[in-house]
XYZ file of C-alpha atoms in Angstrom:
362
model
C -193.542 20.045 -33.155
C -191.731 18.549 -36.135
C -188.460 17.385 -37.570
C -186.768 17.955 -40.891
C -186.462 15.276 -43.543
C -183.401 15.610 -45.777
C -183.268 19.328 -45.007
C -186.652 20.002 -46.588
C -190.181 20.681 -45.419
C -190.891 19.599 -41.881
C -192.861 16.496 -40.991
C -195.498 17.273 -38.390
C -197.022 14.388 -36.468
C -197.589 14.463 -32.716
C -195.745 11.848 -30.656
C -194.164 10.357 -33.756
C -192.402 13.663 -34.294
C -191.328 13.713 -30.656
C -189.872 10.254 -31.072
C -188.017 11.392 -34.167
C -186.429 14.201 -32.200
C -185.289 11.701 -29.584
C -183.844 9.455 -32.287
C -182.039 12.316 -33.972
C -184.264 12.842 -37.004
C -186.222 10.933 -39.593
C -183.403 10.119 -41.982
C -180.805 7.615 -40.848
C -178.986 7.804 -44.182
C -177.619 10.793 -46.059
C -178.459 11.227 -49.764
C -176.051 9.095 -51.786
C -174.653 9.815 -55.247
C -176.175 7.949 -58.130
C -175.654 5.085 -58.815
C -173.593 4.229 -55.733
C -176.312 4.505 -53.099
C -175.585 2.116 -50.242
C -178.024 0.281 -48.058
C -177.836 1.576 -44.461
C -176.844 -1.012 -41.872
C -180.143 -0.537 -40.033
C -181.852 -2.136 -43.050
C -179.624 -5.214 -43.051
C -178.995 -5.911 -39.365
C -181.616 -7.347 -36.975
C -183.092 -5.362 -34.125
C -181.083 -5.733 -30.922
C -182.767 -8.064 -28.455
C -182.522 -6.612 -24.964
C -184.564 -6.327 -21.751
C -184.485 -2.568 -22.348
C -186.777 -3.091 -25.349
C -189.685 -3.569 -22.927
C -189.415 0.133 -22.108
C -188.764 1.315 -25.658
C -190.748 4.071 -27.331
C -193.684 2.417 -29.093
C -195.708 4.110 -31.822
C -198.490 1.648 -32.743
C -200.225 -1.470 -31.465
C -202.694 -3.932 -33.006
C -204.548 -7.159 -32.266
C -203.451 -10.456 -33.849
C -206.265 -12.698 -32.688
C -205.885 -12.798 -28.908
C -202.304 -11.518 -29.107
C -201.215 -7.881 -28.974
C -198.386 -6.676 -31.228
C -196.708 -3.301 -30.607
C -194.022 -1.658 -32.768
C -191.622 1.211 -32.216
C -188.106 2.585 -32.174
C -185.097 0.783 -33.668
C -187.144 -2.097 -35.028
C -188.653 -3.011 -31.679
C -191.654 -5.365 -31.819
C -193.290 -6.410 -28.541
C -195.808 -9.242 -28.058
C -198.327 -9.878 -25.296
C -200.458 -12.990 -24.822
C -202.102 -11.869 -21.573
C -204.002 -8.751 -22.685
C -201.047 -6.436 -22.164
C -200.105 -7.488 -18.638
C -196.657 -8.680 -19.754
C -194.623 -8.284 -22.957
C -191.760 -10.040 -24.744
C -189.611 -9.041 -27.715
C -189.971 -10.538 -31.208
C -187.315 -11.245 -33.850
C -187.112 -8.420 -36.400
C -184.681 -8.260 -39.374
C -184.160 -4.460 -39.321
C -183.305 -1.711 -36.852
C -185.424 0.954 -38.535
C -188.126 2.538 -36.390
C -191.582 1.109 -37.090
C -194.591 3.442 -37.080
C -197.618 1.289 -38.042
C -198.852 -2.291 -37.707
C -201.947 -4.233 -38.806
C -202.994 -7.887 -38.710
C -205.584 -9.087 -41.194
C -206.096 -12.383 -39.299
C -204.645 -13.967 -36.140
C -201.375 -14.887 -37.873
C -200.744 -12.622 -40.889
C -199.838 -8.977 -40.536
C -197.631 -6.144 -41.728
C -195.588 -3.356 -40.142
C -194.103 -0.302 -41.845
C -191.791 2.508 -40.871
C -188.675 4.552 -41.495
C -186.378 4.164 -44.479
C -189.213 2.750 -46.572
C -189.484 -0.454 -44.545
C -192.389 -2.878 -44.902
C -192.312 -6.150 -42.953
C -194.623 -9.177 -43.002
C -195.286 -11.797 -40.313
C -197.106 -15.113 -40.731
C -196.739 -16.354 -37.161
C -198.625 -13.673 -35.195
C -195.576 -11.430 -34.919
C -192.978 -13.875 -33.566
C -190.799 -13.439 -36.672
C -190.799 -11.007 -39.608
C -189.468 -10.821 -43.158
C -188.614 -7.631 -45.019
C -190.718 -7.086 -48.146
C -189.627 -3.546 -49.049
C -187.129 -0.900 -48.039
C -186.227 2.556 -49.277
C -183.522 1.303 -51.620
C -185.912 -1.040 -53.419
C -188.643 1.605 -53.295
C -186.426 4.150 -55.088
C -185.529 1.550 -57.705
C -189.225 0.781 -58.242
C -190.058 4.470 -58.701
C -187.229 4.851 -61.214
C -188.318 1.736 -63.121
C -191.938 2.899 -63.257
C -190.836 6.273 -64.658
C -188.981 4.723 -67.612
C -190.763 5.592 -70.811
C -192.958 8.128 -69.004
C -192.786 11.484 -70.759
C -194.296 13.345 -67.806
C -191.627 15.676 -66.436
C -193.006 15.543 -62.896
C -192.705 11.741 -62.871
C -189.145 12.002 -64.122
C -188.215 14.559 -61.449
C -189.761 12.384 -58.755
C -187.835 9.337 -59.933
C -184.535 11.234 -59.949
C -185.225 12.638 -56.503
C -185.993 9.216 -55.020
C -182.797 7.701 -56.371
C -180.574 10.663 -55.469
C -181.858 11.041 -51.916
C -181.574 7.376 -51.027
C -183.784 5.440 -48.599
C -184.641 8.365 -46.322
C -188.443 8.496 -46.553
C -190.648 6.884 -43.879
C -193.961 5.125 -44.224
C -196.469 6.449 -41.667
C -199.341 4.010 -42.161
C -200.218 0.703 -43.797
C -203.593 -0.954 -44.302
C -204.894 -4.143 -45.919
C -208.474 -5.007 -46.888
C -207.691 -8.725 -47.148
C -204.634 -10.986 -47.340
C -203.715 -9.727 -50.816
C -204.586 -6.036 -51.166
C -202.767 -3.337 -49.224
C -201.529 0.263 -49.395
C -198.688 1.967 -47.513
C -198.296 5.765 -47.366
C -195.721 8.166 -46.017
C -193.677 11.330 -46.364
C -193.581 13.481 -49.513
C -196.421 11.661 -51.305
C -194.827 8.244 -50.684
C -197.389 5.585 -51.643
C -197.021 1.919 -52.599
C -199.646 -0.704 -53.404
C -199.644 -4.504 -53.377
C -202.111 -6.979 -54.833
C -200.272 -10.153 -53.857
C -199.855 -9.919 -50.102
C -196.696 -7.853 -50.338
C -194.622 -10.201 -52.464
C -194.413 -7.242 -54.843
C -194.988 -3.570 -54.072
C -195.648 -1.052 -56.846
C -195.303 2.737 -56.520
C -198.634 4.582 -56.834
C -197.338 8.127 -56.330
C -198.268 8.988 -59.904
C -201.931 8.155 -59.189
C -202.346 10.750 -56.432
C -203.561 14.339 -57.063
C -200.948 15.727 -54.682
C -198.785 18.175 -56.686
C -197.250 19.687 -53.537
C -196.028 16.254 -52.402
C -197.780 16.695 -49.068
C -197.098 14.062 -46.419
C -199.600 11.191 -46.275
C -200.306 10.126 -42.695
C -203.253 7.723 -42.800
C -204.793 5.167 -45.169
C -207.846 2.896 -44.948
C -209.211 0.359 -47.425
C -212.984 -0.161 -47.337
C -214.019 -2.642 -50.011
C -212.795 -1.246 -53.327
C -212.504 2.260 -51.847
C -209.160 3.598 -50.619
C -209.055 6.692 -48.406
C -205.896 8.697 -47.651
C -205.467 11.570 -45.181
C -202.502 13.913 -44.942
C -201.167 17.330 -44.111
C -202.884 20.644 -44.930
C -206.302 18.989 -44.763
C -205.578 16.609 -47.638
C -208.245 13.938 -48.153
C -208.084 11.570 -51.137
C -210.328 8.747 -52.352
C -210.020 5.926 -54.858
C -213.026 3.911 -55.981
C -211.041 1.416 -58.066
C -208.727 -0.121 -55.499
C -206.060 2.569 -55.824
C -205.705 2.752 -59.610
C -206.852 6.398 -59.562
C -207.636 8.973 -56.883
C -209.531 12.217 -56.546
C -209.446 14.959 -53.933
C -212.272 15.084 -51.386
C -213.668 18.346 -49.969
C -212.074 19.035 -46.604
C -213.520 21.128 -43.759
C -210.094 21.599 -42.164
C -206.774 22.958 -43.438
C -204.557 21.483 -40.740
C -202.975 18.047 -40.824
C -204.937 14.829 -40.490
C -202.959 12.037 -38.807
C -205.254 9.058 -39.287
C -208.522 7.521 -40.405
C -211.093 5.253 -38.779
C -213.679 3.336 -40.787
C -216.465 2.290 -38.413
C -218.590 -0.811 -38.968
C -221.592 1.513 -39.314
C -220.073 2.813 -42.549
C -219.160 6.159 -41.014
C -215.678 7.445 -41.800
C -213.620 9.593 -39.429
C -210.447 11.621 -40.019
C -208.542 13.005 -37.026
C -205.530 15.194 -36.465
C -204.160 18.466 -35.129
C -205.635 20.353 -32.170
C -208.242 17.738 -31.338
C -209.766 17.919 -34.807
C -212.121 15.121 -35.835
C -214.307 15.183 -38.948
C -217.039 12.707 -39.832
C -218.568 11.521 -43.123
C -221.648 9.330 -43.513
C -221.611 9.395 -47.341
C -218.224 7.829 -48.156
C -216.339 11.101 -48.044
C -218.625 13.202 -50.250
C -219.298 15.597 -47.342
C -217.761 16.038 -43.890
C -218.849 17.597 -40.608
C -216.463 18.808 -37.940
C -217.067 17.308 -34.484
C -216.580 18.881 -31.076
C -214.085 16.839 -29.035
C -213.354 19.292 -26.243
C -209.592 18.695 -26.330
C -206.984 21.178 -27.639
C -204.260 18.636 -28.383
C -203.847 16.406 -31.400
C -205.516 13.025 -31.840
C -202.991 10.218 -32.325
C -205.078 7.056 -32.840
C -208.612 5.659 -32.926
C -210.247 2.230 -32.569
C -213.721 0.722 -32.603
C -214.545 -1.710 -29.786
C -216.763 -4.795 -30.088
C -219.726 -2.904 -28.640
C -219.544 -0.368 -31.499
C -217.939 2.146 -29.156
C -215.447 4.485 -30.749
C -212.366 5.479 -28.747
C -209.975 8.255 -29.786
C -206.561 8.752 -28.188
C -205.039 12.206 -27.685
C -201.290 12.773 -27.718
C -201.404 13.319 -23.946
C -203.187 10.010 -23.309
C -206.757 11.246 -22.860
C -209.408 8.850 -24.172
C -212.472 10.188 -25.995
C -215.319 7.677 -26.133
C -218.418 7.841 -28.328
C -221.421 5.534 -28.091
C -223.463 7.325 -30.774
C -221.290 6.898 -33.888
C -219.233 9.991 -33.179
C -222.012 12.503 -32.545
C -220.705 13.125 -29.018
C -217.661 12.186 -26.931
C -216.878 11.779 -23.254
C -213.333 12.295 -22.021
C -211.404 10.220 -19.486
C -207.854 10.855 -18.283
C -205.168 8.172 -18.624
C -204.499 6.013 -15.589
C -201.179 7.022 -14.056
C -201.247 10.525 -15.464
C -200.537 12.098 -18.867
C -198.120 10.384 -21.237
C -196.938 10.953 -24.833
C -199.347 8.487 -26.421
C -199.228 7.282 -30.022
C -201.171 4.011 -30.454
C -204.284 2.302 -29.130
C -205.822 -1.183 -29.263
C -208.433 -3.192 -27.331
C -206.679 -5.687 -25.045
C -209.759 -7.676 -24.045
C -213.350 -6.928 -23.101
C -212.272 -4.845 -20.114
C -208.942 -3.237 -20.996
C -207.188 -1.072 -23.577
C -203.466 -0.843 -24.245
C -201.706 2.410 -25.126
C -198.443 2.627 -27.049
C -196.333 5.599 -25.958
C -192.842 7.042 -25.921
C -192.569 5.576 -22.406
C -193.478 2.066 -23.443
C -196.764 0.210 -23.180
C -199.535 1.011 -20.701
C -202.700 -0.960 -19.931
C -205.868 0.511 -18.497
C -209.524 -0.286 -17.966
C -211.985 0.662 -20.702
C -213.667 4.033 -20.079
């Protein structure tokens, strides 16, 4: 399952891809001639506030202290202060679909998504400000390429400007209130060291000559890990200044990463694939999950339990740091699930193309 981006290679990501089909494709703007590229209206107009937003397709969910924050189609952001029992809509300055969200403390967090959008909130998700979009991202890539004699960098800069703000971010992660990385389609990668006040392109730092899509990123201390299509695994040991390729036991796409408190790192993706590293990515072992469908999300609960979410809503729980998993079916039957977060000590919440669902911990 996938959808084309600007008529090029397909973007494969379960659930997210399905949502893209329902929205009519990844790119909301056609490539514009240089230098007259225009900013699409969805980047300048606020998300529509409507009761229908409570049933919108949601793609990710995170904790902001005791609050839950879910993001999804057309700039929808939903908030819950009762562990997912009820939801209300937040104020969002764009209508671009949002694919990822993270809060570094109970009030400060970021969301990222289509058309190069990165948003920041400092009030636990009630309101958001736009820090980056695809227009500014293309300008930043072009500026960074000035004076660079590398032909590949020059081609990339021209491509970004010519194609306009069509490329989505798939994931965003911060290690603290200042340092963060966002990654996306066609080697899209930006880094901030000032809480998102400025974002700098880091595409040139990645050993990704095929411009493979980057689906997941995690910051662990000074280490940055990135996972992508065709088994791509990358690591930086200097906060993102340089990267190297990690050995990968799988040639299919990885859709996300989980860094457990134990120090174990997990990458998950197509066809129920989960791989595990206990030595900071130097070596990986493939785990047996017992499910044939892709893994969409993963979280670690307070009791050091690991929970993986399949694209059909099955939950895979491990109580031995990923050595084994037990499967439980979603309450209410299968659903196209995309995101997962702990609601409280007894419940989880699932983000899906059919809205939010709450269920008891396995």
